[in-house]
Structures are given as structure tokens and as C-alpha cells.
């Protein structure tokens, strides 16, 4: 009764992976034995490593001699290299033909009805669902750059949708710059979003001032809020208006603080009470601080109460004076 190979021979197709350490050590051990081992002894060998060598073509099953025989890695490399080059050529040809294959779908997408208005005017879109849909289309159509100013909190579910879109945008080679208020990056979901898009090349800055929500796509379409609850958005294509909005964004961008260190955990980020105190020390009123940080006056009042206890201040003026002194001491 003849012993059958423990691992059946398989045709080695194009392989992009190299043998792992266990397979390498097994191959070297077989070479040390003269380049062949009996099939009967293969049951004592790491079967995963043995199968990997067979699949790669580095071992050949000789049924007549009932053994595994080592194959020159040079010939295996030449064969697999040729197969990989052939596969690469096939993929390149497919990539070249893909636009033509999708041409009908592309024409249908381009012909899809979209909101339209008077030349040079603004198109108003109502309802969060319709606004998100239109923005998704603009993200999909974007070819070079997105500028966005995002004041206040962004809900976690909104960030999840934005993350998928923005990462795909960045992977296509587009640039993405975003200005946040400090309060916008105070939530863990916002920090997680910021860290991920920054890892893919997005740039983020933080501005301790009030500003309006704005998105600009390829400097050809701008989106701004057209209602207090953000339930209506204006989509603007007038070149002069877009130039003005881009100029406003660039002015705010130049005055904003870089946020990479805080986002990536490379340095301490200011806490909200610290930012409240910093603005108080600059002489801002409670209402002005709330407006600047995008917080309610009640929230700011609570932070001020804790800061008064910490510094032993009786009045807001005294608190600002004491905090200014503390900053000077540092």
C-alpha cells in the first residue's frame, strides 16, 4: 500500500504574498535534508507551512517516489512574476475600459434632475434629507477642493455619514480644510472623526470666534444655511459671491489655531473652562464669551461659577483680573 501525500498538489496561481516564517523554515529544513522528504514523514510537519510551500510551487509532489521535492525559488519567482505582470496588464486594460462600460450610467447620473434657479442666484433646498442628498452629490462630483466651516456641535450620526464621504473624497486626491469652534471638538465622536480624516490628509483649524456654516466645492458651488434651524440651505453658484465667501474663509483660516496636535493626542487641548477663563481675562463679557465659544449663557455661567471658586473671586471683573495675573505668572 503506497503512502499518499499529506497535502494534495495544487496548481499555483498568481500569488502576491511571500511565504511566512514557518514556511521559510520548513523549506530550509527540507533543503538541509537534500531537497526532498518522504511523504510518509510529512504528517509530523506543520501542515499549514507545507500547504503554503506547495501552493507557491516551492515544493513539488513526486508520486512515483512518494516524496516532496524542493523547487528552485528562482524558477518560482520567474513564473509568479510573469503571472503577476500578466494580471497587472489585464487590470490596466480593464481600468481603461471601465469608463466606457459605465458610460450609460454616467450619462444618466449627469442628466439626473437637480435644483436649478436663475443664473447668478441661489437655489434654496428645504429639509435636512434633501440638503444631505444634494451635498452628497456635490461631494461625489468634487474634483479638487472642499472648504468647510463647521460651528457648534455635529451630531454623531452626521459625523458617521460625513466620515465615509470625506475619506473617499481624500482618497480621490481632493483636499479638505475645515474650521471648527473649540466646542465642536469637545465630543469624543468629533475627535474620532477629526483624527481619522486628519490621518487621510485633511487639515483642521480651530477658531475661538463666531462664524457661519459654510461649504465650498471646487470654488464653484457654495452652501450656506438659510434658516436658524439649518432646515433650509442656499446653494450658490454666482462667481462673485463665491469669491467673497472664499475670501471670508481664508481670512478666518489664517487667524485660526492649528489643531493637529490636539486631534492626534500630541499635546494637551484646552478645556472649555480654560477657554472661558482665557476670554474673560481678555475682558469679554459673559454673553460675549458664550457667543464666541458657541455655548449657552447658562453653560458659561456654570463655568464662571467654578472658576470663581477656584480663584476666590467675588466679581467677574476680579475673576478676569486674577486670571490675567495667573497667565502672566506662567
Tab-separated table of C-alpha atoms in Angstrom:
chain	number	residue	atom	x	y	z
A	1	UNK	CA	0.000	0.000	0.000
A	2	UNK	CA	1.595	3.290	-1.141
A	3	UNK	CA	1.694	6.344	1.067
A	4	UNK	CA	-0.233	9.299	-0.372
A	5	UNK	CA	0.925	12.881	0.028
A	6	UNK	CA	-0.432	14.514	3.152
A	7	UNK	CA	-1.073	17.670	1.103
A	8	UNK	CA	-2.570	17.303	-2.329
A	9	UNK	CA	-0.722	19.189	-5.059
A	10	UNK	CA	-2.463	22.319	-6.256
A	11	UNK	CA	-1.908	24.477	-9.280
A	12	UNK	CA	-0.211	27.646	-8.054
A	13	UNK	CA	-1.988	30.659	-9.487
A	14	UNK	CA	-0.814	34.263	-9.224
A	15	UNK	CA	0.311	34.819	-5.659
A	16	UNK	CA	1.074	38.227	-4.205
A	17	UNK	CA	2.240	37.037	-0.790
A	18	UNK	CA	5.619	35.714	0.254
A	19	UNK	CA	5.979	32.548	2.365
A	20	UNK	CA	5.647	33.245	6.076
A	21	UNK	CA	8.382	32.464	8.588
A	22	UNK	CA	7.119	28.938	9.314
A	23	UNK	CA	7.080	28.079	5.599
A	24	UNK	CA	10.567	29.551	5.130
A	25	UNK	CA	11.967	27.483	7.985
A	26	UNK	CA	10.330	24.325	6.615
A	27	UNK	CA	11.773	24.963	3.159
A	28	UNK	CA	15.263	25.471	4.652
A	29	UNK	CA	14.878	22.268	6.662
A	30	UNK	CA	13.964	20.338	3.505
A	31	UNK	CA	16.974	21.844	1.715
A	32	UNK	CA	19.148	20.700	4.631
A	33	UNK	CA	17.822	17.164	4.060
A	34	UNK	CA	18.969	17.246	0.453
A	35	UNK	CA	15.923	18.866	-1.069
A	36	UNK	CA	13.430	16.067	-0.557
A	37	UNK	CA	11.400	14.457	2.208
A	38	UNK	CA	9.283	11.282	2.097
A	39	UNK	CA	5.550	11.829	2.044
A	40	UNK	CA	5.247	9.317	4.881
A	41	UNK	CA	7.092	11.664	7.241
A	42	UNK	CA	5.075	14.756	6.306
A	43	UNK	CA	2.459	14.026	8.981
A	44	UNK	CA	4.945	15.282	11.568
A	45	UNK	CA	5.364	18.606	9.740
A	46	UNK	CA	3.434	21.863	10.113
A	47	UNK	CA	0.648	21.221	7.615
A	48	UNK	CA	-0.090	24.919	7.096
A	49	UNK	CA	3.518	25.644	6.153
A	50	UNK	CA	3.636	22.547	3.960
A	51	UNK	CA	0.477	23.554	2.071
A	52	UNK	CA	1.801	27.084	1.620
A	53	UNK	CA	5.004	25.778	0.008
A	54	UNK	CA	3.025	23.503	-2.284
A	55	UNK	CA	0.609	26.279	-3.242
A	56	UNK	CA	3.503	28.636	-4.003
A	57	UNK	CA	5.200	25.949	-6.083
A	58	UNK	CA	8.289	25.795	-3.867
A	59	UNK	CA	7.556	22.108	-3.209
A	60	UNK	CA	6.528	19.575	-5.834
A	61	UNK	CA	4.829	16.253	-5.084
A	62	UNK	CA	6.558	13.315	-6.750
A	63	UNK	CA	4.027	10.493	-6.570
A	64	UNK	CA	6.334	7.953	-8.178
A	65	UNK	CA	8.969	8.396	-5.473
A	66	UNK	CA	6.315	9.253	-2.843
A	67	UNK	CA	8.166	12.381	-1.686
A	68	UNK	CA	8.125	16.151	-1.697
A	69	UNK	CA	10.892	17.725	-3.780
A	70	UNK	CA	12.146	21.295	-3.378
A	71	UNK	CA	11.810	23.578	-6.390
A	72	UNK	CA	14.239	26.408	-7.146
A	73	UNK	CA	12.899	29.711	-5.749
A	74	UNK	CA	14.375	31.397	-8.829
A	75	UNK	CA	12.105	29.497	-11.208
A	76	UNK	CA	9.128	30.061	-8.911
A	77	UNK	CA	9.898	33.788	-8.805
A	78	UNK	CA	10.162	33.960	-12.598
A	79	UNK	CA	6.881	32.104	-13.085
A	80	UNK	CA	4.926	34.068	-10.478
A	81	UNK	CA	6.430	37.335	-11.690
A	82	UNK	CA	5.225	36.620	-15.220
A	83	UNK	CA	1.762	35.722	-13.938
A	84	UNK	CA	1.568	38.881	-11.826
A	85	UNK	CA	2.672	41.047	-14.748
A	86	UNK	CA	0.022	39.395	-16.896
A	87	UNK	CA	-2.592	40.056	-14.197
A	88	UNK	CA	-1.437	43.663	-13.907
A	89	UNK	CA	-1.808	44.111	-17.663
A	90	UNK	CA	-5.304	42.650	-17.510
A	91	UNK	CA	-6.245	45.066	-14.702
A	92	UNK	CA	-4.839	48.042	-16.622
A	93	UNK	CA	-6.865	47.088	-19.693
A	94	UNK	CA	-9.949	46.751	-17.505
A	95	UNK	CA	-9.277	50.147	-15.890
A	96	UNK	CA	-9.032	51.749	-19.328
A	97	UNK	CA	-12.299	50.178	-20.465
A	98	UNK	CA	-14.230	50.911	-17.248
A	99	UNK	CA	-15.298	54.493	-18.134
A	100	UNK	CA	-16.757	53.216	-21.409
A	101	UNK	CA	-18.538	50.359	-19.655
A	102	UNK	CA	-20.139	52.818	-17.233
A	103	UNK	CA	-20.798	55.486	-19.829
A	104	UNK	CA	-24.554	54.889	-19.882
A	105	UNK	CA	-24.775	55.116	-16.113
A	106	UNK	CA	-22.623	58.257	-16.121
A	107	UNK	CA	-24.911	59.971	-18.635
A	108	UNK	CA	-27.941	59.033	-16.527
A	109	UNK	CA	-26.282	60.475	-13.389
A	110	UNK	CA	-25.354	63.705	-15.178
A	111	UNK	CA	-28.916	64.017	-16.511
A	112	UNK	CA	-30.469	63.499	-13.074
A	113	UNK	CA	-32.803	66.397	-12.179
A	114	UNK	CA	-31.166	68.832	-9.792
A	115	UNK	CA	-32.430	72.028	-8.187
A	116	UNK	CA	-31.964	74.933	-10.561
A	117	UNK	CA	-32.552	78.644	-10.289
A	118	UNK	CA	-31.889	81.897	-12.031
A	119	UNK	CA	-28.398	82.467	-13.375
A	120	UNK	CA	-26.351	84.072	-10.650
A	121	UNK	CA	-28.970	83.410	-7.984
A	122	UNK	CA	-29.167	80.977	-5.073
A	123	UNK	CA	-31.083	77.731	-5.101
A	124	UNK	CA	-32.865	77.074	-1.805
A	125	UNK	CA	-33.273	73.453	-0.717
A	126	UNK	CA	-35.573	72.676	2.203
A	127	UNK	CA	-35.401	69.681	4.550
A	128	UNK	CA	-32.363	68.027	6.053
A	129	UNK	CA	-32.779	64.881	3.937
A	130	UNK	CA	-32.798	66.829	0.660
A	131	UNK	CA	-29.914	69.015	1.804
A	132	UNK	CA	-27.783	65.988	2.701
A	133	UNK	CA	-28.619	64.352	-0.626
A	134	UNK	CA	-27.573	67.422	-2.602
A	135	UNK	CA	-24.364	67.783	-0.575
A	136	UNK	CA	-23.592	64.093	-1.163
A	137	UNK	CA	-23.922	64.687	-4.905
A	138	UNK	CA	-21.552	67.646	-4.694
A	139	UNK	CA	-19.036	65.588	-2.694
A	140	UNK	CA	-19.263	62.862	-5.327
A	141	UNK	CA	-18.750	65.383	-8.144
A	142	UNK	CA	-15.912	67.235	-6.391
A	143	UNK	CA	-12.580	67.058	-8.203
A	144	UNK	CA	-10.063	69.169	-6.291
A	145	UNK	CA	-11.018	71.007	-3.084
A	146	UNK	CA	-13.581	71.379	-0.313
A	147	UNK	CA	-13.545	74.269	2.166
A	148	UNK	CA	-15.863	73.970	5.145
A	149	UNK	CA	-16.608	75.982	8.275
A	150	UNK	CA	-18.495	73.992	10.920
A	151	UNK	CA	-19.544	75.977	14.018
A	152	UNK	CA	-21.108	74.267	17.021
A	153	UNK	CA	-21.699	70.579	17.692
A	154	UNK	CA	-22.065	67.987	14.933
A	155	UNK	CA	-24.316	65.021	15.841
A	156	UNK	CA	-22.651	61.601	15.989
A	157	UNK	CA	-24.812	60.162	13.184
A	158	UNK	CA	-23.961	63.129	10.962
A	159	UNK	CA	-20.258	62.558	11.639
A	160	UNK	CA	-20.547	58.886	10.664
A	161	UNK	CA	-22.013	59.787	7.272
A	162	UNK	CA	-19.501	62.611	6.821
A	163	UNK	CA	-16.581	60.331	7.678
A	164	UNK	CA	-17.367	57.874	4.868
A	165	UNK	CA	-17.830	60.657	2.332
A	166	UNK	CA	-14.793	62.657	3.421
A	167	UNK	CA	-12.390	59.705	3.497
A	168	UNK	CA	-13.453	58.730	-0.028
A	169	UNK	CA	-13.014	62.354	-1.079
A	170	UNK	CA	-9.483	62.456	0.327
A	171	UNK	CA	-8.601	59.082	-1.205
A	172	UNK	CA	-9.541	60.503	-4.613
A	173	UNK	CA	-6.832	63.128	-4.113
A	174	UNK	CA	-9.051	66.073	-3.195
A	175	UNK	CA	-8.060	68.475	-0.417
A	176	UNK	CA	-10.279	69.165	2.596
A	177	UNK	CA	-9.873	72.081	5.002
A	178	UNK	CA	-12.225	72.595	7.954
A	179	UNK	CA	-12.578	75.328	10.583
A	180	UNK	CA	-14.216	74.354	13.881
A	181	UNK	CA	-15.149	76.211	17.018
A	182	UNK	CA	-13.453	74.748	20.121
A	183	UNK	CA	-16.750	73.355	21.414
A	184	UNK	CA	-17.181	71.320	18.216
A	185	UNK	CA	-14.155	69.156	19.051
A	186	UNK	CA	-15.123	68.622	22.689
A	187	UNK	CA	-17.103	65.421	21.999
A	188	UNK	CA	-15.394	62.008	21.557
A	189	UNK	CA	-17.195	61.273	18.235
A	190	UNK	CA	-15.973	64.603	16.839
A	191	UNK	CA	-12.412	63.911	17.973
A	192	UNK	CA	-12.546	60.417	16.442
A	193	UNK	CA	-13.789	61.883	13.156
A	194	UNK	CA	-11.120	64.592	13.179
A	195	UNK	CA	-8.342	62.091	13.917
A	196	UNK	CA	-9.408	59.794	11.069
A	197	UNK	CA	-9.764	62.464	8.378
A	198	UNK	CA	-6.505	64.077	9.525
A	199	UNK	CA	-4.799	60.707	9.074
A	200	UNK	CA	-6.000	60.745	5.466
A	201	UNK	CA	-4.650	64.250	4.825
A	202	UNK	CA	-7.408	66.629	5.903
A	203	UNK	CA	-6.390	69.921	7.545
A	204	UNK	CA	-8.266	71.219	10.597
A	205	UNK	CA	-8.065	74.512	12.465
A	206	UNK	CA	-9.928	75.898	15.480
A	207	UNK	CA	-11.209	79.467	15.728
A	208	UNK	CA	-12.422	80.942	19.042
A	209	UNK	CA	-14.834	83.285	17.292
A	210	UNK	CA	-18.390	83.075	15.941
A	211	UNK	CA	-18.690	82.275	12.236
A	212	UNK	CA	-21.338	80.969	9.857
A	213	UNK	CA	-21.686	77.435	8.492
A	214	UNK	CA	-20.168	77.220	5.015
A	215	UNK	CA	-19.140	74.568	2.476
A	216	UNK	CA	-17.433	75.420	-0.825
A	217	UNK	CA	-16.896	72.775	-3.528
A	218	UNK	CA	-14.143	73.364	-6.107
A	219	UNK	CA	-14.709	77.122	-5.622
A	220	UNK	CA	-17.702	76.777	-7.934
A	221	UNK	CA	-20.606	75.933	-5.591
A	222	UNK	CA	-21.075	77.253	-2.043
A	223	UNK	CA	-23.569	76.030	0.538
A	224	UNK	CA	-24.737	78.237	3.397
A	225	UNK	CA	-27.526	77.950	5.935
A	226	UNK	CA	-30.690	79.863	5.028
A	227	UNK	CA	-32.617	79.350	8.291
A	228	UNK	CA	-31.905	79.426	12.013
A	229	UNK	CA	-32.538	75.681	12.413
A	230	UNK	CA	-30.391	74.798	9.354
A	231	UNK	CA	-33.515	73.257	7.784
A	232	UNK	CA	-33.038	75.316	4.619
A	233	UNK	CA	-29.780	75.707	2.705
A	234	UNK	CA	-28.804	78.022	-0.119
A	235	UNK	CA	-26.684	76.554	-2.920
A	236	UNK	CA	-24.825	79.405	-4.600
A	237	UNK	CA	-23.021	79.325	-7.948
A	238	UNK	CA	-22.504	83.047	-8.581
A	239	UNK	CA	-18.711	83.562	-9.065
A	240	UNK	CA	-18.596	86.943	-7.305
A	241	UNK	CA	-20.478	85.659	-4.261
A	242	UNK	CA	-18.313	82.536	-4.088
A	243	UNK	CA	-15.165	84.666	-4.307
A	244	UNK	CA	-16.416	86.717	-1.356
A	245	UNK	CA	-17.216	83.595	0.697
A	246	UNK	CA	-13.853	82.008	-0.100
A	247	UNK	CA	-12.122	85.221	0.939
A	248	UNK	CA	-14.007	85.151	4.255
A	249	UNK	CA	-12.988	81.533	4.790
A	250	UNK	CA	-9.324	82.250	4.010
A	251	UNK	CA	-9.327	85.199	6.437
A	252	UNK	CA	-10.712	83.002	9.230
A	253	UNK	CA	-8.338	80.172	8.300
A	254	UNK	CA	-5.330	82.476	8.622
A	255	UNK	CA	-6.405	83.583	12.128
A	256	UNK	CA	-7.398	80.122	13.381
A	257	UNK	CA	-5.213	77.858	15.515
A	258	UNK	CA	-3.856	74.627	14.094
A	259	UNK	CA	-5.479	71.599	15.696
A	260	UNK	CA	-3.278	68.681	14.614
A	261	UNK	CA	-1.551	68.323	17.984
A	262	UNK	CA	-4.776	68.245	19.964
A	263	UNK	CA	-6.543	65.972	17.480
A	264	UNK	CA	-3.730	63.420	17.299
A	265	UNK	CA	-3.030	63.436	21.026
A	266	UNK	CA	0.375	65.105	20.636
A	267	UNK	CA	-0.330	67.830	23.128
A	268	UNK	CA	-2.845	68.996	25.746
A	269	UNK	CA	-6.010	70.550	24.352
A	270	UNK	CA	-7.578	73.485	26.196
A	271	UNK	CA	-10.602	72.526	28.234
A	272	UNK	CA	-13.808	74.547	27.920
A	273	UNK	CA	-13.299	76.209	31.359
A	274	UNK	CA	-9.784	77.195	30.305
A	275	UNK	CA	-11.133	78.808	27.141
A	276	UNK	CA	-13.831	80.605	29.143
A	277	UNK	CA	-11.188	81.919	31.514
A	278	UNK	CA	-8.894	82.972	28.689
A	279	UNK	CA	-11.639	85.071	27.124
A	280	UNK	CA	-12.654	86.559	30.488
A	281	UNK	CA	-9.037	87.578	31.034
A	282	UNK	CA	-9.199	89.421	27.714
A	283	UNK	CA	-12.129	91.474	29.054
A	284	UNK	CA	-15.059	89.791	27.272
A	285	UNK	CA	-18.463	89.731	28.958
A	286	UNK	CA	-20.325	86.537	29.838
A	287	UNK	CA	-22.601	86.961	26.818
A	288	UNK	CA	-19.651	87.641	24.506
A	289	UNK	CA	-17.868	84.535	25.798
A	290	UNK	CA	-20.974	82.422	25.137
A	291	UNK	CA	-21.249	83.775	21.588
A	292	UNK	CA	-17.539	83.315	20.908
A	293	UNK	CA	-17.473	79.690	22.060
A	294	UNK	CA	-20.874	78.698	20.709
A	295	UNK	CA	-22.196	77.880	24.214
A	296	UNK	CA	-25.350	78.866	26.049
A	297	UNK	CA	-25.065	81.636	28.624
A	298	UNK	CA	-26.197	79.171	31.294
A	299	UNK	CA	-23.284	76.855	30.474
A	300	UNK	CA	-20.831	79.750	30.563
A	301	UNK	CA	-22.294	80.922	33.891
A	302	UNK	CA	-21.697	77.467	35.371
A	303	UNK	CA	-18.058	77.513	34.216
A	304	UNK	CA	-17.627	81.026	35.638
A	305	UNK	CA	-19.051	79.918	38.996
A	306	UNK	CA	-16.485	77.127	39.220
A	307	UNK	CA	-13.694	79.477	38.181
A	308	UNK	CA	-14.732	81.975	40.896
A	309	UNK	CA	-14.486	79.234	43.497
A	310	UNK	CA	-11.091	78.213	42.184
A	311	UNK	CA	-9.655	81.751	42.247
A	312	UNK	CA	-11.664	83.099	45.181
A	313	UNK	CA	-13.076	85.944	43.071
A	314	UNK	CA	-16.177	87.895	44.147
A	315	UNK	CA	-16.944	89.638	40.844
A	316	UNK	CA	-16.494	88.911	37.143
A	317	UNK	CA	-14.023	91.791	36.850
A	318	UNK	CA	-11.997	90.430	39.742
A	319	UNK	CA	-12.006	86.960	38.207
A	320	UNK	CA	-10.705	88.285	34.889
A	321	UNK	CA	-8.014	90.273	36.698
A	322	UNK	CA	-6.891	87.298	38.775
A	323	UNK	CA	-6.816	85.003	35.773
A	324	UNK	CA	-4.814	87.553	33.797
A	325	UNK	CA	-2.277	87.567	36.632
A	326	UNK	CA	-2.153	83.778	36.640
A	327	UNK	CA	-1.450	83.790	32.903
A	328	UNK	CA	1.315	86.397	33.343
A	329	UNK	CA	2.934	84.261	36.050
A	330	UNK	CA	3.260	81.405	33.566
